[in-house]
Coordinates of C-alpha atoms in Angstrom, one line a residue:
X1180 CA 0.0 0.0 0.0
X1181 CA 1.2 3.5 -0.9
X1182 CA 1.2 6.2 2.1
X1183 CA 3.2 8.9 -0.2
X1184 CA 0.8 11.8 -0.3
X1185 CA -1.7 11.1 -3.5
X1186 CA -1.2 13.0 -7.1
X1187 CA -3.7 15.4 -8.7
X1188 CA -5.6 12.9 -10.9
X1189 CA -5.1 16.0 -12.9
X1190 CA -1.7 16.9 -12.8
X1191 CA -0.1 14.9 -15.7
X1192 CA -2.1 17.3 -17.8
X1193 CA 0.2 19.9 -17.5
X1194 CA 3.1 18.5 -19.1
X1195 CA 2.3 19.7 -22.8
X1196 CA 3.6 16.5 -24.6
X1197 CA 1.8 14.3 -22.7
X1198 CA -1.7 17.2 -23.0
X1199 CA -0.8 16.9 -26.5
X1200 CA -0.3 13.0 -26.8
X1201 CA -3.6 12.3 -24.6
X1202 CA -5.7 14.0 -27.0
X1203 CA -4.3 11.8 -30.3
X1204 CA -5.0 9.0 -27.6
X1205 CA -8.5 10.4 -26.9
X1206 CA -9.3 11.0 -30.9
X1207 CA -8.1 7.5 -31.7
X1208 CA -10.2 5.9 -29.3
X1209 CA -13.1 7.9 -30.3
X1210 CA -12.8 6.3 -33.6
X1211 CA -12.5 3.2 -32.1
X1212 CA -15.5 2.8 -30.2
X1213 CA -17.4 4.9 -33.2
X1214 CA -16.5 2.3 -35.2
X1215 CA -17.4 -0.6 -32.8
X1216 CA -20.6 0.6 -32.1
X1217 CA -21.8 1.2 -35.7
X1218 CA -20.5 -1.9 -36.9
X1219 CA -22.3 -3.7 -33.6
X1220 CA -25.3 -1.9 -34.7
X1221 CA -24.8 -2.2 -38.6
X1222 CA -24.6 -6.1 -37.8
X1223 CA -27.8 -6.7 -35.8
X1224 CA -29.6 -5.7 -39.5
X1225 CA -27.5 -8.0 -41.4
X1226 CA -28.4 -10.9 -39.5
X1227 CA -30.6 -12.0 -37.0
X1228 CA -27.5 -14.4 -35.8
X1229 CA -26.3 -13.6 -31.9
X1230 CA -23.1 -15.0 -32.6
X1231 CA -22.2 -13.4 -35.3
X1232 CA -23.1 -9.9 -33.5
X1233 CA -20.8 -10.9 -31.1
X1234 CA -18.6 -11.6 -33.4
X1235 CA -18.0 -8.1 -34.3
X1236 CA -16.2 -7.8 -30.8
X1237 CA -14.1 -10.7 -30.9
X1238 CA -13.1 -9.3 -34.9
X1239 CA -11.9 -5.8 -33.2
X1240 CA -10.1 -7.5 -30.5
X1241 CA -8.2 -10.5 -31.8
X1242 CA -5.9 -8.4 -33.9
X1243 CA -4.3 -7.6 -30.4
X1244 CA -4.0 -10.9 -29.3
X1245 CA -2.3 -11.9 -32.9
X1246 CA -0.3 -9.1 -33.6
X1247 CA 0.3 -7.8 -29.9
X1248 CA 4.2 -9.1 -29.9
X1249 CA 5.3 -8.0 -33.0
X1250 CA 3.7 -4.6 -32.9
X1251 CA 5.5 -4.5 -29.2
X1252 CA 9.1 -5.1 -30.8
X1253 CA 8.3 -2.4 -33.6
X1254 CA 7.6 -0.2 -30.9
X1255 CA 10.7 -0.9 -29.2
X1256 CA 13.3 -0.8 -31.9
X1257 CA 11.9 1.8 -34.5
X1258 CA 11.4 5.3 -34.0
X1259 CA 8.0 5.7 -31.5
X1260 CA 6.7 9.1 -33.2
X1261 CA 6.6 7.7 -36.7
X1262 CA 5.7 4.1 -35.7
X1263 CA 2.6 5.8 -33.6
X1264 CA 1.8 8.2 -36.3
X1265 CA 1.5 5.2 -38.9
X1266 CA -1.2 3.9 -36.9
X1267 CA -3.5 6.0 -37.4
X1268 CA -3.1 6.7 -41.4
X1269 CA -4.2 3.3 -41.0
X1270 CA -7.1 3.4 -39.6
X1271 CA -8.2 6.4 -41.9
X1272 CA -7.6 4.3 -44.6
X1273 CA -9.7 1.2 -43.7
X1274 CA -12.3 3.5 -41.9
X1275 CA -12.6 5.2 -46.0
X1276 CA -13.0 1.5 -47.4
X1277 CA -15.9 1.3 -44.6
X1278 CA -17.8 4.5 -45.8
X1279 CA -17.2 3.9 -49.7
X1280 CA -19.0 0.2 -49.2
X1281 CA -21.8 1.3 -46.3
X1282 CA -22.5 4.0 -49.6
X1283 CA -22.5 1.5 -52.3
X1284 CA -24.9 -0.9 -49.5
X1285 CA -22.4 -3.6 -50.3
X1286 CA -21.4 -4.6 -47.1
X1287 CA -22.0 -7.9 -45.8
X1288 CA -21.7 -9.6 -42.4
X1289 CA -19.0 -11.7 -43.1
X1290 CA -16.9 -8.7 -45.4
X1291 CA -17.9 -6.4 -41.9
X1292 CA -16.0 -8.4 -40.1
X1293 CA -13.3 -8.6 -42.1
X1294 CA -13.3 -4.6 -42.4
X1295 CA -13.5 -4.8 -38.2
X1296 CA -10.8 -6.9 -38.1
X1297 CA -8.7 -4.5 -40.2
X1298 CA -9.7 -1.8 -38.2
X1299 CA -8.5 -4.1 -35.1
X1300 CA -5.1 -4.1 -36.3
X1301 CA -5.0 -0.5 -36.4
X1302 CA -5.7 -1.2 -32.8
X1303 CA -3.2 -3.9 -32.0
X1304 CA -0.4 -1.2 -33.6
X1305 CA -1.3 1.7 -31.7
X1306 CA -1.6 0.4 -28.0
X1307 CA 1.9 -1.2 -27.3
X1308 CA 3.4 2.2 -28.8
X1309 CA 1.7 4.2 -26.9
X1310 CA 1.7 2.4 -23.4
X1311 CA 5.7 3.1 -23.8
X1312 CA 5.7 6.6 -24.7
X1313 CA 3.5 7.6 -21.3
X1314 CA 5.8 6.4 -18.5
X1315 CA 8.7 8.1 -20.7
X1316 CA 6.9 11.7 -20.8
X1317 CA 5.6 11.9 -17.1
X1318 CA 7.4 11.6 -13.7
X1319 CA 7.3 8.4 -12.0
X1320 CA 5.3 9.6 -9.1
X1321 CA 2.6 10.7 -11.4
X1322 CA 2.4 7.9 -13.6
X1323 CA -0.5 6.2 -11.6
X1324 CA -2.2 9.4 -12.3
X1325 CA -1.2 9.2 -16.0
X1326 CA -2.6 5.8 -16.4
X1327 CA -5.7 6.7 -14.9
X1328 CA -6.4 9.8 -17.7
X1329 CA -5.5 7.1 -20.4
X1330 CA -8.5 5.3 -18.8
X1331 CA -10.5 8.5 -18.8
X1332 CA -9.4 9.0 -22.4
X1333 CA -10.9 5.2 -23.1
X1334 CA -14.3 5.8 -21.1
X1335 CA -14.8 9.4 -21.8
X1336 CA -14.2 7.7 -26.0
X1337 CA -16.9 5.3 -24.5
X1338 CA -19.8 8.2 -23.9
X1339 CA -18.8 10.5 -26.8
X1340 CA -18.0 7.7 -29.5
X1341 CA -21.3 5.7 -29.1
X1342 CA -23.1 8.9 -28.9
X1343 CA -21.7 10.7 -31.8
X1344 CA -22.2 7.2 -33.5
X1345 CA -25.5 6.9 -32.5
X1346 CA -27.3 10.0 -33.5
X1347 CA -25.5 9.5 -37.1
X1348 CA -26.9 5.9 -36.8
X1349 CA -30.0 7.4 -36.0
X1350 CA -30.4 11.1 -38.4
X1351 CA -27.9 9.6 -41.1
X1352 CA -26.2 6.4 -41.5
X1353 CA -23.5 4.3 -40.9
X1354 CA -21.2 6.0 -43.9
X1355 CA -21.2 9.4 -42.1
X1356 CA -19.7 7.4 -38.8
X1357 CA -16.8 6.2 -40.9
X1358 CA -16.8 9.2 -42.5
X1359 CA -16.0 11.0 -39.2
X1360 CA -13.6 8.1 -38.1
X1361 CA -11.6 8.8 -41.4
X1362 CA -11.4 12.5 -40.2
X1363 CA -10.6 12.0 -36.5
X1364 CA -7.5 9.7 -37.5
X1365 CA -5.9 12.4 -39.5
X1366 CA -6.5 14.7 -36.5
X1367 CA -4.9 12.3 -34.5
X1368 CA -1.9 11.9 -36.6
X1369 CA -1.3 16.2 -37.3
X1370 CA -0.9 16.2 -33.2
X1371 CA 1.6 13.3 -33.3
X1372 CA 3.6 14.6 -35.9
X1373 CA 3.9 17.3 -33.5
X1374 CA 5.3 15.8 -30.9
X1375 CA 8.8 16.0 -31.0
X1376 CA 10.3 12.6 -29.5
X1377 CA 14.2 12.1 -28.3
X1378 CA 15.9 8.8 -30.3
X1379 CA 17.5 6.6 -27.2
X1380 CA 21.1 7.2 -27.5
X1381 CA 23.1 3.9 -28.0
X1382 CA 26.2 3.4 -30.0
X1383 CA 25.2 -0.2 -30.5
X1384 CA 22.8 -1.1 -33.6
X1385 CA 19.5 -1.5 -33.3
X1386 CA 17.7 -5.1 -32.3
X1387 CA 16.9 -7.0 -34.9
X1388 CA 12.8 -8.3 -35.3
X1389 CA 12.7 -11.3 -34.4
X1390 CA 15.3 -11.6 -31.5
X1391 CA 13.2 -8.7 -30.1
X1392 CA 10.4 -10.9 -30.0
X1393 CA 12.0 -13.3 -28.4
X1394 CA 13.7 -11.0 -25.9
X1395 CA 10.4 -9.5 -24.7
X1396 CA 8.5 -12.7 -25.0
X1397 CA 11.2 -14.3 -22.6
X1398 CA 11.6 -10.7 -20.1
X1399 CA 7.8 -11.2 -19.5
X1400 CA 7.7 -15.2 -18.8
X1401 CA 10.4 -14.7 -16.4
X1402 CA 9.0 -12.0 -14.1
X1403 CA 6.8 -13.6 -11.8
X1404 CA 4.9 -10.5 -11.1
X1405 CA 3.8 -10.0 -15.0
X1406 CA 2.4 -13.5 -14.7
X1407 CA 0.3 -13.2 -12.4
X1408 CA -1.2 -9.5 -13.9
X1409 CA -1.7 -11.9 -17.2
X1410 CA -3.6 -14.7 -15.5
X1411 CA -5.3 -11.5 -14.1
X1412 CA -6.2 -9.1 -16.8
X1413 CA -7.2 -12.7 -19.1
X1414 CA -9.6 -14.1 -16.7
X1415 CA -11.3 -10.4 -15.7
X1416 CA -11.9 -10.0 -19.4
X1417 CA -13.3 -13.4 -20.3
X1418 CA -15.8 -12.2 -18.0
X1419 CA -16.7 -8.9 -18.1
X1420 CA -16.7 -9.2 -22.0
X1421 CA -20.4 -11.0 -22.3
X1422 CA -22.0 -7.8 -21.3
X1423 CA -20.2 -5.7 -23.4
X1424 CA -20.0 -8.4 -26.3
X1425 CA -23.9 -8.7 -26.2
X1426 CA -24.9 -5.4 -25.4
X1427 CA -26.9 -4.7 -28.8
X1428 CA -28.7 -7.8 -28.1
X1429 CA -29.5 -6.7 -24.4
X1430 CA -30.5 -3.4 -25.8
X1431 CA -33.1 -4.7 -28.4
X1432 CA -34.5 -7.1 -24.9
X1433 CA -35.3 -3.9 -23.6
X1434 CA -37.3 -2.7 -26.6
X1435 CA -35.0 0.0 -27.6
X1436 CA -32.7 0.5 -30.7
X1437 CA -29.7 2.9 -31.9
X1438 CA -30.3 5.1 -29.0
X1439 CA -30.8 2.9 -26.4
X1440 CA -27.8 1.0 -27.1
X1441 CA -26.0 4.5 -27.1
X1442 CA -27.3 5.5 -23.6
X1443 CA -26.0 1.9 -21.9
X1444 CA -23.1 1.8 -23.8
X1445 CA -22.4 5.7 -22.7
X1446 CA -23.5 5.1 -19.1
X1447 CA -20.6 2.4 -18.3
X1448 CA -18.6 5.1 -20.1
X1449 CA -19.6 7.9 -17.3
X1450 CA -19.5 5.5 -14.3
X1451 CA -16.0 4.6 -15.2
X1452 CA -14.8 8.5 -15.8
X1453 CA -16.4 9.5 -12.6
X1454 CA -14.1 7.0 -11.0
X1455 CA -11.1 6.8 -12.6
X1456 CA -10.9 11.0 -11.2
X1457 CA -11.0 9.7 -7.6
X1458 CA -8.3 6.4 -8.3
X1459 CA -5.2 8.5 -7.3
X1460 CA -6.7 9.3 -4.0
X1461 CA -8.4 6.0 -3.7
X1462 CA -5.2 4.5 -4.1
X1463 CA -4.1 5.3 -0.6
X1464 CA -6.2 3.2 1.2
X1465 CA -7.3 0.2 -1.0
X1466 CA -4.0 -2.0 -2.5
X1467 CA -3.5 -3.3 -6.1
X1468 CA -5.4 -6.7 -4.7
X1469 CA -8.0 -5.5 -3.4
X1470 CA -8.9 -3.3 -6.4
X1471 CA -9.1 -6.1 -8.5
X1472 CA -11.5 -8.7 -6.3
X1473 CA -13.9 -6.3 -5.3
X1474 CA -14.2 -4.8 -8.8
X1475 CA -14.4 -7.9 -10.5
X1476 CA -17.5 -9.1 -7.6
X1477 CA -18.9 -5.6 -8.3
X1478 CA -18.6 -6.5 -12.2
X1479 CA -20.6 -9.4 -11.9
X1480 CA -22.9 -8.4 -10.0
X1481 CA -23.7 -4.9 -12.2
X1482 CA -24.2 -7.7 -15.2
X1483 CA -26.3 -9.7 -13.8
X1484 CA -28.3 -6.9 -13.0
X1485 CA -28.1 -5.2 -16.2
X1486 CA -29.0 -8.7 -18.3
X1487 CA -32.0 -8.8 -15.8
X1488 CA -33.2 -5.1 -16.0
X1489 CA -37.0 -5.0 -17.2
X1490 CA -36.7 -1.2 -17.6
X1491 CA -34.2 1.2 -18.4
X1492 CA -34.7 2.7 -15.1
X1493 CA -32.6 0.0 -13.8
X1494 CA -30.2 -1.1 -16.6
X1495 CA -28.5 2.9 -16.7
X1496 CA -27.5 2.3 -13.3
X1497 CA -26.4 -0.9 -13.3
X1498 CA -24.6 -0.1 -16.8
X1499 CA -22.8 3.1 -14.8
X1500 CA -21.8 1.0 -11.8
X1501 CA -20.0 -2.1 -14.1
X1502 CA -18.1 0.8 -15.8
X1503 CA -16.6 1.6 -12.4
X1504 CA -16.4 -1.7 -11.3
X1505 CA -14.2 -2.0 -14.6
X1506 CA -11.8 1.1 -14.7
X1507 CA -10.7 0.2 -11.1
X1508 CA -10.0 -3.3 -11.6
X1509 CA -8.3 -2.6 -15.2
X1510 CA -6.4 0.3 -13.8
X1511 CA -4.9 -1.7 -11.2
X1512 CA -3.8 -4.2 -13.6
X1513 CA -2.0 -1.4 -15.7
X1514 CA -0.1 0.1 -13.2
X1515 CA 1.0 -3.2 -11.8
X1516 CA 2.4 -4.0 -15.3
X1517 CA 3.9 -0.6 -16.3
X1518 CA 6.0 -1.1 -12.8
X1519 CA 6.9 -4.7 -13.4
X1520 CA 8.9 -3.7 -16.7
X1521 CA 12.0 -1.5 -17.4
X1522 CA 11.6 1.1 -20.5
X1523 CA 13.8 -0.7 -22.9
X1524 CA 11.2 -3.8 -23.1
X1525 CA 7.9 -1.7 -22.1
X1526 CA 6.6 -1.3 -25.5
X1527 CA 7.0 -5.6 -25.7
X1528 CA 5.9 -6.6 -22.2
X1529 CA 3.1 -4.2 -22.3
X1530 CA 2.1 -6.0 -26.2
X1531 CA 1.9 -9.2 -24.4
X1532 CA -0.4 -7.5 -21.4
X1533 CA -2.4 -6.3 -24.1
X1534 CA -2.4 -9.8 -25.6
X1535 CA -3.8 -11.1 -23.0
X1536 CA -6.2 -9.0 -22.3
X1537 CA -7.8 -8.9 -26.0
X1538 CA -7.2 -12.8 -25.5
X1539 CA -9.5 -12.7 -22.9
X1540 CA -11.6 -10.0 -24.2
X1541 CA -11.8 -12.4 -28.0
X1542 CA -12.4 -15.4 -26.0
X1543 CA -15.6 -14.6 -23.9
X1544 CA -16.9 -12.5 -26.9
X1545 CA -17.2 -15.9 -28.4
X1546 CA -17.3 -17.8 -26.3
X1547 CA -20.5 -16.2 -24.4
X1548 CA -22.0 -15.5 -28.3
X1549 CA -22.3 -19.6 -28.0
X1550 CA -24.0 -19.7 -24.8
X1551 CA -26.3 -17.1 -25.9
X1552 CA -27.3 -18.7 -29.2
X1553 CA -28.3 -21.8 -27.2
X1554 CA -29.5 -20.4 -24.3
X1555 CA -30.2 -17.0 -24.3
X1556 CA -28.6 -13.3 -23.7
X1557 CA -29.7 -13.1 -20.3
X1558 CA -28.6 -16.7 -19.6
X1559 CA -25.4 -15.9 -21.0
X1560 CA -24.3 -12.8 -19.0
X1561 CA -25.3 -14.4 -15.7
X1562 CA -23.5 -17.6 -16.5
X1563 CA -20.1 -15.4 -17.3
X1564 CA -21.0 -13.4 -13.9
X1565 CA -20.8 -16.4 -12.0
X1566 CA -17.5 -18.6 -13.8
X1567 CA -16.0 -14.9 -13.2
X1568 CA -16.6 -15.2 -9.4
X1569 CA -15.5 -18.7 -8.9
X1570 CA -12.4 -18.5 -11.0
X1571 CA -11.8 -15.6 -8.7
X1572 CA -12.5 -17.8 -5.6
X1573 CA -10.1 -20.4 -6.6
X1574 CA -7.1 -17.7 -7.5
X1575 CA -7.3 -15.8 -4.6
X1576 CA -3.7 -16.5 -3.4
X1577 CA -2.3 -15.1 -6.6
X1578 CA -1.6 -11.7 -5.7
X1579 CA 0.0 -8.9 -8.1
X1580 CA 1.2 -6.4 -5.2
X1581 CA 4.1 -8.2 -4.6
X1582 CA 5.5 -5.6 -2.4
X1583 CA 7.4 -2.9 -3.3
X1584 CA 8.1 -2.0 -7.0
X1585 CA 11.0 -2.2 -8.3
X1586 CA 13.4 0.7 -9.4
X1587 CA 14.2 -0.1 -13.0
X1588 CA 16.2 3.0 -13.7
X1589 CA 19.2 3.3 -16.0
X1590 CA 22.4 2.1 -14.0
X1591 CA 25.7 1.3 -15.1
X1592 CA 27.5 -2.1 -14.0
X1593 CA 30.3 -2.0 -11.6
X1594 CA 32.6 -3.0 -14.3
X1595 CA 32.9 -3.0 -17.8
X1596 CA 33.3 -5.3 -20.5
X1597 CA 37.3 -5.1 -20.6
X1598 CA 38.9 -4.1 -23.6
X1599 CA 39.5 -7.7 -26.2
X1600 CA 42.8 -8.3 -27.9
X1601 CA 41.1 -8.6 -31.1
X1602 CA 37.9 -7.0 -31.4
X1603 CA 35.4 -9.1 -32.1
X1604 CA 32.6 -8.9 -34.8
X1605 CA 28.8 -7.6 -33.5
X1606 CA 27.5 -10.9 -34.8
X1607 CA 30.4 -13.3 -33.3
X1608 CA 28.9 -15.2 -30.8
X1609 CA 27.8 -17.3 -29.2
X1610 CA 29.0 -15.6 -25.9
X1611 CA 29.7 -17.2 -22.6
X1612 CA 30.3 -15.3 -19.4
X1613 CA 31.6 -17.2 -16.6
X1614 CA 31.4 -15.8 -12.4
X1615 CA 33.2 -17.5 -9.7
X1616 CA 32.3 -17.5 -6.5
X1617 CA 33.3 -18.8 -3.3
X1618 CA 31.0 -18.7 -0.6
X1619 CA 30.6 -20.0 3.1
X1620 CA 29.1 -23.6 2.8
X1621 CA 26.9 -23.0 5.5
X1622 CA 25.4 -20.3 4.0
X1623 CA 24.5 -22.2 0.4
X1624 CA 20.7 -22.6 0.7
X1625 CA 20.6 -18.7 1.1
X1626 CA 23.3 -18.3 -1.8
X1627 CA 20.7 -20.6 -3.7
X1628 CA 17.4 -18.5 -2.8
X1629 CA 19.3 -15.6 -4.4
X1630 CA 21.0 -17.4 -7.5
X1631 CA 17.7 -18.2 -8.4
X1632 CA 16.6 -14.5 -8.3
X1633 CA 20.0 -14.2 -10.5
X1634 CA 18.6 -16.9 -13.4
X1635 CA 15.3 -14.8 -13.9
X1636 CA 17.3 -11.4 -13.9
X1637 CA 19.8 -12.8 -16.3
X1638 CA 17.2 -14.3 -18.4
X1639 CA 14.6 -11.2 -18.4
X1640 CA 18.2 -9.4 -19.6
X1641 CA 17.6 -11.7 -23.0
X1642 CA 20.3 -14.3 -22.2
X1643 CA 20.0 -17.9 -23.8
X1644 CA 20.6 -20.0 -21.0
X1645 CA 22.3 -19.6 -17.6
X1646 CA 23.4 -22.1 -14.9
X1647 CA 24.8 -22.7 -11.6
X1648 CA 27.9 -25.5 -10.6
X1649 CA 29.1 -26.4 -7.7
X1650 CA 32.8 -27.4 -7.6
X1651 CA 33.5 -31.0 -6.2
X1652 CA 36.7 -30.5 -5.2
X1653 CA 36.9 -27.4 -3.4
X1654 CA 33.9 -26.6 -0.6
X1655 CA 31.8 -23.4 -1.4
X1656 CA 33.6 -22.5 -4.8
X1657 CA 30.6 -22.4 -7.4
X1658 CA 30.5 -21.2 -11.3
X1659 CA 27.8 -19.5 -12.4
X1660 CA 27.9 -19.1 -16.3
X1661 CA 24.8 -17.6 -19.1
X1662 CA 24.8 -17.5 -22.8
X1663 CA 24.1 -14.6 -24.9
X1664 CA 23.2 -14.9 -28.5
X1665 CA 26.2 -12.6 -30.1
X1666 CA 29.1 -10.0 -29.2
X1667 CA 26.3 -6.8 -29.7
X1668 CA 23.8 -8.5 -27.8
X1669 CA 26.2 -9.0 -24.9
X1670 CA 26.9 -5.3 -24.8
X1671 CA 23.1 -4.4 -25.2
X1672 CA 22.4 -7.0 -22.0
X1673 CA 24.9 -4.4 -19.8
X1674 CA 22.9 -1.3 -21.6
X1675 CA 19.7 -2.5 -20.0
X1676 CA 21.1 -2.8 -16.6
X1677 CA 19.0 -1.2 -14.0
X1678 CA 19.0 0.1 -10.3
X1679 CA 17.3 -3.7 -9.2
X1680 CA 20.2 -5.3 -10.7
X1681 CA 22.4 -3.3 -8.5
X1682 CA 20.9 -4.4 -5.6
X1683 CA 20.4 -7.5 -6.6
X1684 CA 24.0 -7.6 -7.6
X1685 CA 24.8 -6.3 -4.5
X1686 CA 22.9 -9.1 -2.0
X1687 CA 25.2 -11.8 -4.6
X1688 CA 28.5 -10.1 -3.3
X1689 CA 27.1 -10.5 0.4
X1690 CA 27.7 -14.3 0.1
X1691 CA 31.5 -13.7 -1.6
X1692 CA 34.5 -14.4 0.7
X1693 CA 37.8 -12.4 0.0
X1694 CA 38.7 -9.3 -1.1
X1695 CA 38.8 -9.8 -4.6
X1696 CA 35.8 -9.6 -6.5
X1697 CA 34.3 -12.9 -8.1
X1698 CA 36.1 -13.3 -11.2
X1699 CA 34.6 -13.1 -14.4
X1700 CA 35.8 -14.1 -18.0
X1701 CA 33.9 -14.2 -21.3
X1702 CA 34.1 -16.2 -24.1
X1703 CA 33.8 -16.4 -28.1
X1704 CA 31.9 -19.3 -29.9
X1705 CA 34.2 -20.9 -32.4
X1706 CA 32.0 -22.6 -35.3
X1707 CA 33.7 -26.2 -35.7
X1708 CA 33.2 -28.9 -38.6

């Protein structure tokens, strides 16, 4: 729990880039849900089939889960401005294809989908990009601030997207919404462009695609705190999606059509901006944990009472209370991951966050479609309410406070790669670095605990493998050697060291006996016949 006094929810504002970036952030998600909520709409009079309306949400979202690790290592290795930028001259261009063929009334449901699932990649592009530039732009004291404007940003997209949407749905027609999206995207990308981002200075060359895939994909299985936020952020979406996922069809239950739609979808929107103002403040008394078991109960509950609703009376409020039911649980999960990574892998270990959360998100949206075709909407929703609560039940021990957070600032090691006799090639490699250590005996399950905590670092760092021997000859004298790919990325491993490895560095030469350092040696793979 945090007892530091709590930031303005507002305060982050008054940086200009990040003013400047928030509002691209707000336009884009604007066109987003616009687009969401006509094609929802635009689906429920192309066919009379609930699956394939919820469809339409499992089409937006499964780009992410697809494309969520390569967009993260594009985000990581290219220039962020431009890569950001491209996004949304993306989204222009398949949000034109949308209003060209909504005018021509050629649109099917299956060619929708496809057109959603375009626009979902747009998506998929945009997010890891963007959940690196914030914590680079705003102080570390005010990034759980920051965070929570991103998820006033989403909601407040949430009332104003669905409304704009639905009163062109309603006075106009589906073209004009993509119309509009087409427009919003080019906004979005002129305040971009003016952002004026600083390249990360390295004198090493950049990481190459695919070994940044497997770098960030390995940096996120190795920290046990991303993990659990994984298992997390998956399992509160496979829930919370039915209502969402279904929410044209529980619309249409109540007798209503564009515009009622529009005022549930917009009410969750409000519930979760009204909160997401108080979550700084919040913060102080109620930890990470707590956030998300109580708003995933509250979730539940808020569906089940929404599915149920016989009257709008009671569906509005029910709608407003699962949209802060969501922000806080979702927040929570966000902040937890943004602290779990260092910047040089943010963009990556937030793709696969985001992964998992559109996994999740994809997977009930179909998953609860099913159970609504053979059962029914209000059926459906309940039955996700419920599985929601239990798998929560049975996880309760997995916890993603973890204690402090640590400090993943820039540090340089203690020592330096000394200078080679004959400089190797960037691509030589393999590389093997060797440590010895010698150690009290007695004190080798401790030594253990922390070599341990040593393998995860190492291999979060992007090291192939990394092992620990214990010398049978001499008493206490161990090896402890790790494998990195090639002469450049054995450089770019001491780059990325940060102010936990010092300390973790630090708690390794606690066990050390003598005055001399453990001694380290590298080296070079030879390629034999």
């Amino acid at each position: 729990m945090n007892t530091a006094a709590p930031t303005s929810s507002l305060a982050p504002l008054k940086g200009p880039v990040f003013r400047m970036l928030w509002l691209a952030w707000l336009a884009a998600n604007i066109t987003m849900w616009m687009n969401d909520v006509a094609a929802a709409w635009l689906m429920t009079s192309l066919t009379d089939s609930a699956v394939m309306v919820a469809l339409v949400q499992a089409a937006s979202t499964l780009p992410v889960f697809v494309l969520g690790l390569p967009s993260g290592a594009l985000a990581d290795i290219v220039d962020r401005r431009k890569y950001f930028a491209v996004t949304q001259l993306w989204v222009a261009s398949v949000a034109v294809v949308l209003c060209l063929l909504s005018i021509a009334d050629a649109l099917s449901a299956p060619l929708l989908l496809a057109l959603t699932f375009a626009n979902g990649i747009g998506m998929a592009m945009r997010w890891p990009v963007f959940a690196a530039i914030v914590p680079e732009v705003v102080p570390r004291p005010e990034l759980p601030a920051a965070l929570a404007l991103n998820g006033i940003a989403m909601n407040m997209s949430r009332v104003i997207g669905p409304v704009v949407a639905g009163a062109l749905l309603a006075g106009a027609g589906s073209e004009f919404v993509f119309a509009l999206n087409a427009a919003l995207s080019i906004v979005a990308f002129v305040l971009i462009l003016r952002w004026k981002s600083q390249r990360r200075a390295s004198a090493l060359p950049g990481e190459r695609f695919v070994g940044a895939m497997r770098v960030g994909l390995q940096h996120v299985m190795q920290s046990p705190r991303m993990r659990v936020v994984l298992v997390r952020i998956f399992l509160f979406f496979l829930q919370s999606t039915s209502l969402t996922a279904l929410l044209p069809l529980v619309a249409r239950g109540l007798k209503g059509g564009a515009g009622t739609f529009t005022l549930l979808l917009a009410a969750m929107g409000a519930g979760a901006v009204a909160t997401a103002l108080y979550l700084p403040r919040l913060r102080q008394d109620i930890g990470r944990d707590q956030f998300v078991r109580w708003g995933t109960v509250t979730h539940a509950a808020a569906s089940i009472t929404a599915a149920l609703a016989p009257t709008l009376w009671l569906a509005v409020p029910a709608m407003m209370v699962a949209g802060m039911a969501w922000i806080a649980t979702a927040n929570s999960l966000t902040l937890a991951a943004q602290m779990a990574l260092p910047n040089w892998v943010r963009a990556r270990g937030m793709s696969v966050y985001q992964m998992a959360l559109m996994g999740g998100s994809a997977a009930g949206a179909a998953l609860w479609g099913q159970v609504a075709g053979l059962t029914s909407v209000p059926t459906s929703i309940v039955c996700a309410a419920i599985a929601g609560t239990l798998v929560l039940l049975l996880t309760r021990r997995m916890s993603i406070g973890g204690g402090v957070d640590e400090d993943f600032s820039p540090a340089r090691p203690a020592s330096q790669v000394p200078e080679p006799a004959v400089e190797p090639n960037p691509d030589d490699g393999p590389v093997m670095v060797t440590v010895e250590y010698l150690i009290d005996p007695a004190r080798a399950a401790d030594f253990h605990a922390v070599m341990q905590e040593t393998r995860r670092a190492r291999l979060r760092q992007g090291v192939l493998s990394w092992g620990l021997f214990r010398d049978a000859a001499v008493p206490g004298r161990y090896i402890e050697y790790f494998l990195d790919e090639s002469w450049v990325e054995h450089l770019r491993r001491l780059e990325r060291f940060t102010a936990a490895d010092v300390g973790l560095r630090d708690r390794r030469l606690g066990f050390h006996l003598g005055d001399a350092p453990p001694r380290v040696q590298r080296y070079l793979g030879e390629v034999t016949e």
